[in-house]
Amino acid sequence: MKKGILVLSLLMLTLSCGEYQKLLKSDETAAKYSTAEELYNEGKEEDSNKKLRKSLRLLEQIEPQFRGKPQGQRIVFLLADTYYLLGDYYLSPFQFERFLQLYPDSEKAEEAVYKRAASFYYRSPRYNLDQTDTHKAIEELQVYLNKYPDGEFVAPANEMATELRIKLEKKAYEIAKQYHHTEYYKAAIASFNNFIADYPGSPFREAAYYYRFDSAYKLAINSFQVLMEDRLKEAREFYNSYKKYYPEGEYIPQLEESLSDIDKRLQNF
């Protein structure tokens, strides 16, 4: 019984594949369109890349033949969305942009703007790699949020933009921290100054204040005598800045220990 069901299933699958291949080679554009949409809907509902890829092949074939026709708008959108659903985030933004140029007043325009931006979001790499796509994603998400402030996709767009901004903050913070750890203290101080100015609400802000102080402290105590006094005073100012914003911060014990050494050294001047 089980063998019979298996054989029947395989036979139906073979026939189905054969019919699909036959359809691909035919000139039946109407049948290709209806099959492509059916496969798209099933693939989207079932999360089936196989069905989506089959739909894509048909859509790519018939799209030129439907340009200027009523079905053209639907086909161009399905083509873009199928790339998106398949995770081809290099072709999907191009296809969504093309859709928006051809049909700017479409009821699908908002979704196209959002998914174009989301495509760049999914292309954004780890924080320690080149962040060109991250900047582009933030820019495109902001375009969507400005154009559709009450739109359907506002919540996920805001979440994506926030995540990407934190990624950029982390990259800037880690660069500054790397200067500190490799004992390029002047570069570290400059980088932390820029970070604090550029990212006022960052979750890395307190750590940036601490490492800026620690960089200045270590630069000072390793300086020539003629430079040490001014550098110790600058480190003390950075200590005051940290205490101002984080009076009960997690780095207080390390700061107090270093400050005690700074005060003792300043007595020599």
Coordinates of C-alpha atoms in Angstrom, one line a residue:
M1 CA 0.0 0.0 0.0
K2 CA 2.7 2.4 1.0
K3 CA 4.8 1.5 -2.0
G4 CA 1.8 2.1 -4.2
I5 CA 1.3 5.6 -2.7
L6 CA 4.9 6.5 -3.1
V7 CA 5.0 5.3 -6.8
L8 CA 1.8 7.4 -7.5
S9 CA 3.3 10.4 -5.8
L10 CA 6.5 10.1 -7.9
L11 CA 4.4 9.7 -11.0
M12 CA 2.3 12.8 -10.3
L13 CA 5.5 14.7 -9.6
T14 CA 7.1 13.6 -12.9
L15 CA 4.0 14.5 -14.8
S16 CA 3.8 17.9 -13.1
C17 CA 7.5 18.6 -13.9
G18 CA 6.9 17.5 -17.5
E19 CA 3.9 19.8 -17.9
Y20 CA 5.9 22.7 -16.4
Q21 CA 8.7 22.1 -18.9
K22 CA 6.2 21.9 -21.7
L23 CA 4.7 25.1 -20.6
L24 CA 8.1 26.8 -20.5
K25 CA 8.7 25.9 -24.1
S26 CA 5.2 26.9 -25.3
D27 CA 3.9 30.2 -26.5
E28 CA 0.9 30.1 -24.2
T29 CA 1.4 33.4 -22.4
A30 CA -2.0 33.4 -20.6
A31 CA -1.3 29.9 -19.2
K32 CA 2.2 31.0 -18.2
Y33 CA 0.8 34.0 -16.4
S34 CA -1.8 32.1 -14.5
T35 CA 0.7 29.3 -13.6
A36 CA 3.3 31.8 -12.5
E37 CA 0.9 33.6 -10.2
E38 CA -0.4 30.3 -8.8
L39 CA 3.2 29.1 -8.1
Y40 CA 4.1 32.5 -6.6
N41 CA 1.1 32.3 -4.2
E42 CA 1.8 28.7 -3.2
G43 CA 5.5 29.4 -2.8
K44 CA 4.9 32.4 -0.6
E45 CA 2.4 30.6 1.5
E46 CA 4.4 27.4 1.9
D47 CA 7.8 29.2 2.0
S48 CA 8.9 27.0 -1.0
N49 CA 11.9 28.3 -2.9
K50 CA 11.3 25.6 -5.5
K51 CA 7.9 27.0 -6.4
L52 CA 9.1 30.5 -6.3
R53 CA 12.0 29.7 -8.7
K54 CA 9.6 28.1 -11.1
S55 CA 7.3 31.1 -10.9
L56 CA 10.3 33.4 -11.5
R57 CA 11.3 31.6 -14.7
L58 CA 7.8 32.0 -16.1
L59 CA 7.6 35.7 -15.1
E60 CA 10.9 36.5 -16.7
Q61 CA 9.7 34.9 -19.9
I62 CA 6.4 36.7 -20.1
E63 CA 7.2 40.1 -18.6
P64 CA 8.3 41.7 -22.0
Q65 CA 5.1 40.5 -23.7
F66 CA 2.9 42.2 -21.1
R67 CA 4.5 45.6 -21.1
G68 CA 1.8 48.3 -21.5
K69 CA -1.0 45.8 -20.9
P70 CA -3.2 45.8 -17.8
Q71 CA -1.4 42.7 -16.4
G72 CA 2.0 44.3 -16.8
Q73 CA 1.8 46.1 -13.5
R74 CA 1.1 42.9 -11.6
I75 CA 3.8 40.9 -13.4
V76 CA 6.5 43.5 -12.7
F77 CA 5.6 43.6 -9.0
L78 CA 5.5 39.8 -8.8
L79 CA 8.9 39.6 -10.5
A80 CA 10.5 42.0 -7.9
D81 CA 8.8 40.4 -5.0
T82 CA 9.8 36.9 -6.1
Y83 CA 13.5 38.0 -6.1
Y84 CA 12.9 39.4 -2.7
L85 CA 11.3 36.3 -1.3
L86 CA 14.1 34.2 -2.7
G87 CA 16.6 36.4 -0.9
D88 CA 18.2 37.8 -4.0
Y89 CA 18.7 41.2 -2.3
Y90 CA 21.0 42.5 -5.1
L91 CA 18.4 42.1 -7.9
S92 CA 15.2 42.9 -5.8
P93 CA 16.0 46.6 -5.1
F94 CA 16.6 47.1 -8.8
Q95 CA 13.4 45.4 -9.7
F96 CA 11.4 47.4 -7.1
E97 CA 12.9 50.6 -8.3
R98 CA 11.9 49.7 -11.9
F99 CA 8.3 49.0 -10.7
L100 CA 8.1 52.3 -9.0
Q101 CA 9.3 54.1 -12.1
L102 CA 6.8 52.4 -14.3
Y103 CA 3.9 52.5 -11.8
P104 CA 4.4 55.3 -9.3
D105 CA 0.7 55.5 -8.4
S106 CA 0.2 51.8 -7.9
E107 CA -1.5 50.6 -4.7
K108 CA 1.6 48.4 -4.3
A109 CA 3.9 51.4 -4.3
E110 CA 4.3 51.6 -0.5
E111 CA 5.2 48.0 -0.3
A112 CA 7.7 48.4 -3.1
V113 CA 9.4 51.3 -1.4
Y114 CA 9.6 49.4 1.9
K115 CA 10.9 46.2 0.3
R116 CA 13.5 48.1 -1.7
A117 CA 14.8 49.6 1.5
A118 CA 14.5 46.2 3.3
S119 CA 16.6 44.6 0.6
F120 CA 19.5 46.9 1.5
Y121 CA 18.9 46.1 5.2
Y122 CA 19.4 42.4 4.5
R123 CA 22.6 43.2 2.5
S124 CA 24.1 45.0 5.5
P125 CA 27.2 43.0 6.6
R126 CA 28.7 42.5 10.1
Y127 CA 29.8 45.8 11.8
N128 CA 33.5 45.2 11.2
L129 CA 33.1 45.1 7.4
D130 CA 32.5 47.9 4.9
Q131 CA 29.2 49.6 5.7
T132 CA 28.2 51.1 2.4
D133 CA 25.1 49.0 2.2
T134 CA 24.2 49.9 5.8
H135 CA 24.3 53.6 5.0
K136 CA 22.2 53.0 1.9
A137 CA 19.7 50.9 3.9
I138 CA 19.3 53.7 6.5
E139 CA 18.9 56.2 3.7
E140 CA 16.2 54.1 1.9
L141 CA 14.3 53.3 5.1
Q142 CA 14.2 57.0 5.9
V143 CA 12.8 57.6 2.5
Y144 CA 10.0 55.2 3.3
L145 CA 9.4 56.7 6.7
N146 CA 9.2 60.2 5.3
K147 CA 6.9 59.2 2.5
Y148 CA 4.6 57.0 4.6
P149 CA 4.7 58.2 8.2
D150 CA 1.5 56.3 9.0
G151 CA 2.3 53.4 6.6
E152 CA 1.8 49.7 7.1
F153 CA 5.5 48.9 7.5
V154 CA 6.5 51.8 9.8
A155 CA 7.2 49.6 12.8
P156 CA 9.6 47.1 11.1
A157 CA 11.2 50.0 9.2
N158 CA 11.9 51.8 12.4
E159 CA 13.3 48.6 14.0
M160 CA 15.6 48.0 11.0
A161 CA 16.8 51.6 11.0
T162 CA 17.6 51.5 14.8
E163 CA 19.5 48.2 14.4
L164 CA 21.5 49.6 11.5
R165 CA 22.4 52.8 13.4
I166 CA 23.6 50.8 16.4
K167 CA 25.7 48.7 14.0
L168 CA 27.4 51.9 12.7
E169 CA 27.9 53.1 16.3
K170 CA 29.5 49.8 17.2
K171 CA 31.9 50.1 14.3
A172 CA 32.9 53.6 15.3
Y173 CA 33.2 52.6 18.9
E174 CA 35.3 49.5 18.2
I175 CA 37.7 51.5 15.9
A176 CA 38.3 54.0 18.8
K177 CA 38.7 51.2 21.3
Q178 CA 41.2 49.4 19.0
Y179 CA 43.3 52.6 19.1
H180 CA 43.2 52.5 22.9
H181 CA 44.1 48.8 23.1
T182 CA 47.0 49.2 20.6
E183 CA 48.3 52.2 22.7
Y184 CA 47.7 54.9 20.0
Y185 CA 46.3 57.1 22.7
K186 CA 46.1 60.4 20.7
A187 CA 44.2 58.7 18.0
A188 CA 41.9 57.0 20.6
I189 CA 41.1 60.3 22.3
A190 CA 40.3 62.0 19.0
S191 CA 38.1 59.0 17.9
F192 CA 36.2 58.9 21.2
N193 CA 35.7 62.7 21.0
N194 CA 34.1 62.2 17.6
F195 CA 32.1 59.3 18.7
I196 CA 30.6 61.1 21.7
A197 CA 29.8 64.1 19.5
D198 CA 28.3 62.0 16.7
Y199 CA 26.2 59.5 18.7
P200 CA 24.7 61.2 21.8
G201 CA 22.2 58.4 22.5
S202 CA 24.4 55.4 21.9
P203 CA 24.5 52.4 24.2
F204 CA 28.3 52.6 24.0
R205 CA 28.4 56.1 25.2
E206 CA 29.4 55.5 28.8
A207 CA 32.2 53.1 27.8
A208 CA 33.4 55.8 25.3
Y209 CA 33.6 58.3 28.1
Y210 CA 35.6 55.9 30.2
Y211 CA 38.1 54.8 27.5
R212 CA 38.6 58.4 26.5
F213 CA 39.6 59.2 30.1
D214 CA 41.8 56.0 30.2
S215 CA 43.5 56.9 27.0
A216 CA 44.3 60.4 28.2
Y217 CA 45.5 59.1 31.5
K218 CA 47.9 56.6 29.9
L219 CA 49.1 59.1 27.4
A220 CA 49.9 61.5 30.3
I221 CA 51.8 59.1 32.5
N222 CA 53.9 57.9 29.5
S223 CA 54.7 61.4 28.4
F224 CA 57.9 63.5 28.7
Q225 CA 58.0 65.6 31.8
V226 CA 57.4 68.8 29.9
L227 CA 54.1 67.5 28.5
M228 CA 52.9 65.6 31.5
E229 CA 51.2 68.3 33.5
D230 CA 48.9 69.5 30.8
R231 CA 48.0 66.0 29.8
L232 CA 47.3 65.0 33.4
K233 CA 44.9 68.0 33.7
E234 CA 43.2 67.0 30.5
A235 CA 42.7 63.5 31.8
R236 CA 41.2 65.0 35.0
E237 CA 38.7 67.0 32.8
F238 CA 37.7 63.7 31.1
Y239 CA 37.2 62.2 34.5
N240 CA 34.9 65.1 35.5
S241 CA 32.9 64.6 32.2
Y242 CA 32.4 60.9 33.0
K243 CA 31.3 61.7 36.6
K244 CA 28.9 64.4 35.4
Y245 CA 26.9 62.0 33.2
Y246 CA 27.5 58.7 35.0
P247 CA 27.9 59.5 38.8
E248 CA 27.2 55.9 39.6
G249 CA 28.6 54.4 36.5
E250 CA 30.2 50.9 36.2
Y251 CA 33.7 52.3 35.7
I252 CA 33.8 54.4 38.8
P253 CA 36.3 52.1 40.7
Q254 CA 38.8 52.2 37.9
L255 CA 38.4 55.9 37.4
E256 CA 38.9 56.7 41.1
E257 CA 42.1 54.6 41.2
S258 CA 43.5 56.4 38.2
L259 CA 42.4 59.8 39.6
S260 CA 44.2 59.2 42.8
D261 CA 47.4 58.6 40.8
I262 CA 46.8 61.8 38.7
D263 CA 46.4 63.9 41.9
K264 CA 49.7 62.6 43.3
R265 CA 51.6 63.3 40.1
L266 CA 50.1 66.8 39.8
Q267 CA 51.5 67.6 43.3
N268 CA 55.0 67.4 41.7
F269 CA 54.1 70.4 39.6

